[in-house]
Amino acid sequence: MVAPRPQPRTAPPPAPGRLLDQVRDRIRYLHYSRRTEEAYVYWIKAYIHFHGLRHPQEMGGPEIEAFLQHLVSQRSVSGNTHKQALSALLFLYAKVLGQTLPWLNDVQRPKATQRLPVVLTQDEVARLLAALPAQHRLLGQLLYGTGMRLMEGLRLRVKDIDFDHRAIIVREGKGAKDRTVMLPDALIPVLRQHLQQVHLWWQADRDAGVGPVYLPHALERKNPRAGLSWSWFWVFAQPELSGDPRTGEVRRHHAQDQAFQRAFKKALAVAQIAKQATPHSLRHSFATHLLQARYDIRTVQELLGHSDVSTTMIYTHVLKVGGGGVASPLDAMLQRAHPLEASPSLQAQ
């Protein structure tokens, strides 16, 4: 007699309740990020409203294709946005509704857009950082000086700064991975002074009986007083108290990314930089400038936290000047015709 095969272990079914609550519960059960939760809920709501509030159980592949076609033809979304919307719907059917129908694999996947990153020169970075308001400048300097992502910088805790070893520990970066980056020597006195001001906010919160800062996972239950300690306080704390979006508890949150993004955009205009740069361009510039300084690509990969070196290789394409250093035939022709004269257009410049 053949013993029955053991059944694969599966996650418990979603708790009963409203569909979007089930989506949120499943996302949190799988430890997806809050940003992913917000994006998935947004696209699932848009999908349901597009089809006249029909329940997804009553729909399938044709309805998904119709919704995605609407996004492309009517809203002109990019390939990456198209891909994110599709991922949200596949998550809904496979992980929340538990459907394993063949049409899930038949839905056409969009081709992701591949673009070269926007990289600033060192002079442009200097002008940009100088144009940032004082309350945002230190964060901008840290993003360029360490290669951190914006949210990685905003989520830094006091305990993550190691002055003795000139290091910063990035906790749970993209892919839930920790890594170590350098602490620029030039920022040590500025950062110490900044933390003195932040310590005053922490002390004021303790005197006023403000609740603990947010703690990851179950740490708040295991160590309730950790969120009240100075070591867990935010390096870039928000000046005002705010309600926790999940629990409603009033507490001190880290600074908002939108505030820095707005300041960055204004600084671009003040510095007269015409490139379509974003805060993430500081990370791109960090990597490119390290490669220009002849640092090994594996070292840059480790500092950026890339799982695959092929992701880091994108910056080698940025380093190629003028189509890989190939001289234009126009320059060669003009050089032969006027070997001792510069082009009039170049003289005008």
mmCIF file of C-alpha atoms in Angstrom, residues 76-241:
data_model
loop_
_atom_site.group_PDB
_atom_site.id
_atom_site.type_symbol
_atom_site.label_atom_id
_atom_site.label_comp_id
_atom_site.label_asym_id
_atom_site.label_seq_id
_atom_site.Cartn_x
_atom_site.Cartn_y
_atom_site.Cartn_z
ATOM 1 C CA SER A 76 -1.689 56.212 -20.753
ATOM 2 C CA VAL A 77 0.076 54.590 -17.796
ATOM 3 C CA SER A 78 3.690 53.483 -18.111
ATOM 4 C CA GLY A 79 4.770 49.869 -18.434
ATOM 5 C CA ASN A 80 5.890 49.798 -14.808
ATOM 6 C CA THR A 81 2.532 51.145 -13.569
ATOM 7 C CA HIS A 82 0.745 48.611 -15.777
ATOM 8 C CA LYS A 83 2.859 45.866 -14.225
ATOM 9 C CA GLN A 84 2.099 47.044 -10.686
ATOM 10 C CA ALA A 85 -1.664 47.058 -11.341
ATOM 11 C CA LEU A 86 -1.480 43.539 -12.757
ATOM 12 C CA SER A 87 0.533 42.327 -9.755
ATOM 13 C CA ALA A 88 -2.130 43.726 -7.417
ATOM 14 C CA LEU A 89 -4.918 41.877 -9.224
ATOM 15 C CA LEU A 90 -2.993 38.606 -9.407
ATOM 16 C CA PHE A 91 -2.325 38.937 -5.668
ATOM 17 C CA LEU A 92 -6.053 39.439 -5.085
ATOM 18 C CA TYR A 93 -7.090 36.311 -6.963
ATOM 19 C CA ALA A 94 -4.246 34.002 -5.969
ATOM 20 C CA LYS A 95 -3.497 35.044 -2.367
ATOM 21 C CA VAL A 96 -6.812 36.441 -1.113
ATOM 22 C CA LEU A 97 -9.540 34.655 -3.071
ATOM 23 C CA GLY A 98 -7.484 31.461 -3.372
ATOM 24 C CA GLN A 99 -8.175 30.951 -7.079
ATOM 25 C CA THR A 100 -5.686 28.871 -9.080
ATOM 26 C CA LEU A 101 -7.470 29.049 -12.421
ATOM 27 C CA PRO A 102 -5.471 28.639 -15.662
ATOM 28 C CA TRP A 103 -6.367 32.133 -16.876
ATOM 29 C CA LEU A 104 -4.132 33.625 -14.178
ATOM 30 C CA ASN A 105 -1.125 32.495 -16.218
ATOM 31 C CA ASP A 106 -2.677 33.588 -19.520
ATOM 32 C CA VAL A 107 -2.954 37.274 -18.667
ATOM 33 C CA GLN A 108 -0.496 39.215 -20.811
ATOM 34 C CA ARG A 109 2.401 40.688 -18.837
ATOM 35 C CA PRO A 110 3.542 44.189 -19.838
ATOM 36 C CA LYS A 111 7.116 44.784 -20.868
ATOM 37 C CA ALA A 112 8.892 46.772 -18.192
ATOM 38 C CA THR A 113 10.327 50.110 -19.257
ATOM 39 C CA GLN A 114 14.117 50.170 -19.098
ATOM 40 C CA ARG A 115 15.608 53.636 -18.792
ATOM 41 C CA LEU A 116 19.008 54.946 -17.851
ATOM 42 C CA PRO A 117 19.032 56.592 -14.408
ATOM 43 C CA VAL A 118 19.267 60.364 -14.101
ATOM 44 C CA VAL A 119 22.720 61.142 -12.736
ATOM 45 C CA LEU A 120 23.926 64.531 -11.527
ATOM 46 C CA THR A 121 27.507 65.707 -11.837
ATOM 47 C CA GLN A 122 29.401 66.467 -8.654
ATOM 48 C CA ASP A 123 29.039 70.192 -9.373
ATOM 49 C CA GLU A 124 25.280 69.779 -9.804
ATOM 50 C CA VAL A 125 25.029 67.803 -6.563
ATOM 51 C CA ALA A 126 26.922 70.556 -4.718
ATOM 52 C CA ARG A 127 24.625 73.254 -6.110
ATOM 53 C CA LEU A 128 21.524 71.211 -5.348
ATOM 54 C CA LEU A 129 22.500 70.481 -1.743
ATOM 55 C CA ALA A 130 23.354 74.143 -1.185
ATOM 56 C CA ALA A 131 19.905 75.101 -2.491
ATOM 57 C CA LEU A 132 18.055 72.741 -0.134
ATOM 58 C CA PRO A 133 16.497 74.397 2.944
ATOM 59 C CA ALA A 134 18.476 73.899 6.141
ATOM 60 C CA GLN A 135 15.936 71.448 7.595
ATOM 61 C CA HIS A 136 16.346 69.131 4.575
ATOM 62 C CA ARG A 137 20.023 69.589 3.715
ATOM 63 C CA LEU A 138 21.451 66.996 6.109
ATOM 64 C CA LEU A 139 19.131 64.299 4.749
ATOM 65 C CA GLY A 140 20.113 65.200 1.200
ATOM 66 C CA GLN A 141 23.799 65.026 2.114
ATOM 67 C CA LEU A 142 23.315 61.612 3.721
ATOM 68 C CA LEU A 143 21.453 60.238 0.693
ATOM 69 C CA TYR A 144 24.258 61.289 -1.646
ATOM 70 C CA GLY A 145 27.044 60.445 0.805
ATOM 71 C CA THR A 146 25.808 56.901 1.528
ATOM 72 C CA GLY A 147 23.652 55.846 -1.436
ATOM 73 C CA MET A 148 20.616 55.221 0.768
ATOM 74 C CA ARG A 149 17.108 55.308 -0.635
ATOM 75 C CA LEU A 150 14.901 58.137 0.610
ATOM 76 C CA MET A 151 12.758 55.951 2.885
ATOM 77 C CA GLU A 152 15.854 54.191 4.236
ATOM 78 C CA GLY A 153 17.182 57.573 5.329
ATOM 79 C CA LEU A 154 13.893 58.709 6.828
ATOM 80 C CA ARG A 155 13.510 55.465 8.813
ATOM 81 C CA LEU A 156 16.926 55.674 10.479
ATOM 82 C CA ARG A 157 16.914 55.243 14.264
ATOM 83 C CA VAL A 158 19.441 56.778 16.641
ATOM 84 C CA LYS A 159 20.872 53.325 17.399
ATOM 85 C CA ASP A 160 21.667 52.822 13.688
ATOM 86 C CA ILE A 161 24.332 55.546 13.701
ATOM 87 C CA ASP A 162 27.739 54.171 14.755
ATOM 88 C CA PHE A 163 30.034 57.162 15.178
ATOM 89 C CA ASP A 164 32.936 55.075 16.494
ATOM 90 C CA HIS A 165 33.090 52.859 13.416
ATOM 91 C CA ARG A 166 32.031 55.608 10.980
ATOM 92 C CA ALA A 167 29.126 53.443 9.831
ATOM 93 C CA ILE A 168 25.348 53.513 9.396
ATOM 94 C CA ILE A 169 23.257 50.350 9.624
ATOM 95 C CA VAL A 170 20.401 50.325 7.115
ATOM 96 C CA ARG A 171 17.676 48.138 8.610
ATOM 97 C CA GLU A 172 15.248 46.207 6.436
ATOM 98 C CA GLY A 173 16.037 47.916 3.172
ATOM 99 C CA LYS A 174 14.469 46.808 -0.079
ATOM 100 C CA GLY A 175 13.962 43.052 0.069
ATOM 101 C CA ALA A 176 13.948 43.175 3.910
ATOM 102 C CA LYS A 177 17.771 43.124 3.954
ATOM 103 C CA ASP A 178 20.129 44.870 6.376
ATOM 104 C CA ARG A 179 23.373 46.382 5.161
ATOM 105 C CA THR A 180 26.139 48.714 6.341
ATOM 106 C CA VAL A 181 27.129 51.938 4.611
ATOM 107 C CA MET A 182 29.798 54.479 5.409
ATOM 108 C CA LEU A 183 29.204 57.524 7.597
ATOM 109 C CA PRO A 184 30.903 60.442 5.793
ATOM 110 C CA ASP A 185 33.457 62.110 8.047
ATOM 111 C CA ALA A 186 32.304 65.549 6.897
ATOM 112 C CA LEU A 187 28.818 64.913 8.295
ATOM 113 C CA ILE A 188 29.815 63.686 11.768
ATOM 114 C CA PRO A 189 29.796 67.108 13.519
ATOM 115 C CA VAL A 190 26.633 68.181 11.685
ATOM 116 C CA LEU A 191 24.877 64.925 12.550
ATOM 117 C CA ARG A 192 25.891 65.161 16.215
ATOM 118 C CA GLN A 193 24.473 68.683 16.389
ATOM 119 C CA HIS A 194 21.282 67.542 14.666
ATOM 120 C CA LEU A 195 20.823 64.720 17.181
ATOM 121 C CA GLN A 196 21.158 67.198 20.044
ATOM 122 C CA GLN A 197 18.106 69.040 18.702
ATOM 123 C CA VAL A 198 16.203 65.796 18.118
ATOM 124 C CA HIS A 199 17.012 64.740 21.707
ATOM 125 C CA LEU A 200 15.132 67.810 22.931
ATOM 126 C CA TRP A 201 12.032 66.599 21.064
ATOM 127 C CA TRP A 202 12.442 63.129 22.543
ATOM 128 C CA GLN A 203 12.731 64.564 26.068
ATOM 129 C CA ALA A 204 9.696 66.787 25.506
ATOM 130 C CA ASP A 205 7.696 63.731 24.418
ATOM 131 C CA ARG A 206 8.717 61.839 27.537
ATOM 132 C CA ASP A 207 7.783 64.777 29.780
ATOM 133 C CA ALA A 208 4.407 65.115 28.035
ATOM 134 C CA GLY A 209 3.637 61.390 28.196
ATOM 135 C CA VAL A 210 3.506 60.965 24.423
ATOM 136 C CA GLY A 211 3.205 57.356 23.293
ATOM 137 C CA PRO A 212 6.135 55.307 21.967
ATOM 138 C CA VAL A 213 7.395 55.569 18.412
ATOM 139 C CA TYR A 214 6.421 52.836 15.977
ATOM 140 C CA LEU A 215 8.359 49.580 16.383
ATOM 141 C CA PRO A 216 8.653 46.894 13.711
ATOM 142 C CA HIS A 217 6.938 43.514 13.868
ATOM 143 C CA ALA A 218 6.100 42.273 17.377
ATOM 144 C CA LEU A 219 8.810 44.221 19.200
ATOM 145 C CA GLU A 220 6.260 46.576 20.726
ATOM 146 C CA ARG A 221 4.552 43.601 22.378
ATOM 147 C CA LYS A 222 7.777 41.885 23.423
ATOM 148 C CA ASN A 223 9.440 45.037 24.751
ATOM 149 C CA PRO A 224 6.763 47.701 25.355
ATOM 150 C CA ARG A 225 9.229 50.281 26.668
ATOM 151 C CA ALA A 226 11.636 50.092 23.718
ATOM 152 C CA GLY A 227 9.590 52.638 21.779
ATOM 153 C CA LEU A 228 10.069 55.134 24.598
ATOM 154 C CA SER A 229 13.870 54.834 24.582
ATOM 155 C CA TRP A 230 16.235 57.324 22.953
ATOM 156 C CA SER A 231 17.984 54.603 20.949
ATOM 157 C CA TRP A 232 14.782 53.777 19.012
ATOM 158 C CA PHE A 233 13.892 57.408 18.319
ATOM 159 C CA TRP A 234 13.896 58.682 14.737
ATOM 160 C CA VAL A 235 17.013 60.454 13.449
ATOM 161 C CA PHE A 236 14.782 62.518 11.173
ATOM 162 C CA ALA A 237 11.760 62.931 13.416
ATOM 163 C CA GLN A 238 8.720 64.873 12.323
ATOM 164 C CA PRO A 239 8.426 68.177 14.215
ATOM 165 C CA GLU A 240 4.707 67.648 14.880
ATOM 166 C CA LEU A 241 2.912 64.700 16.451
#
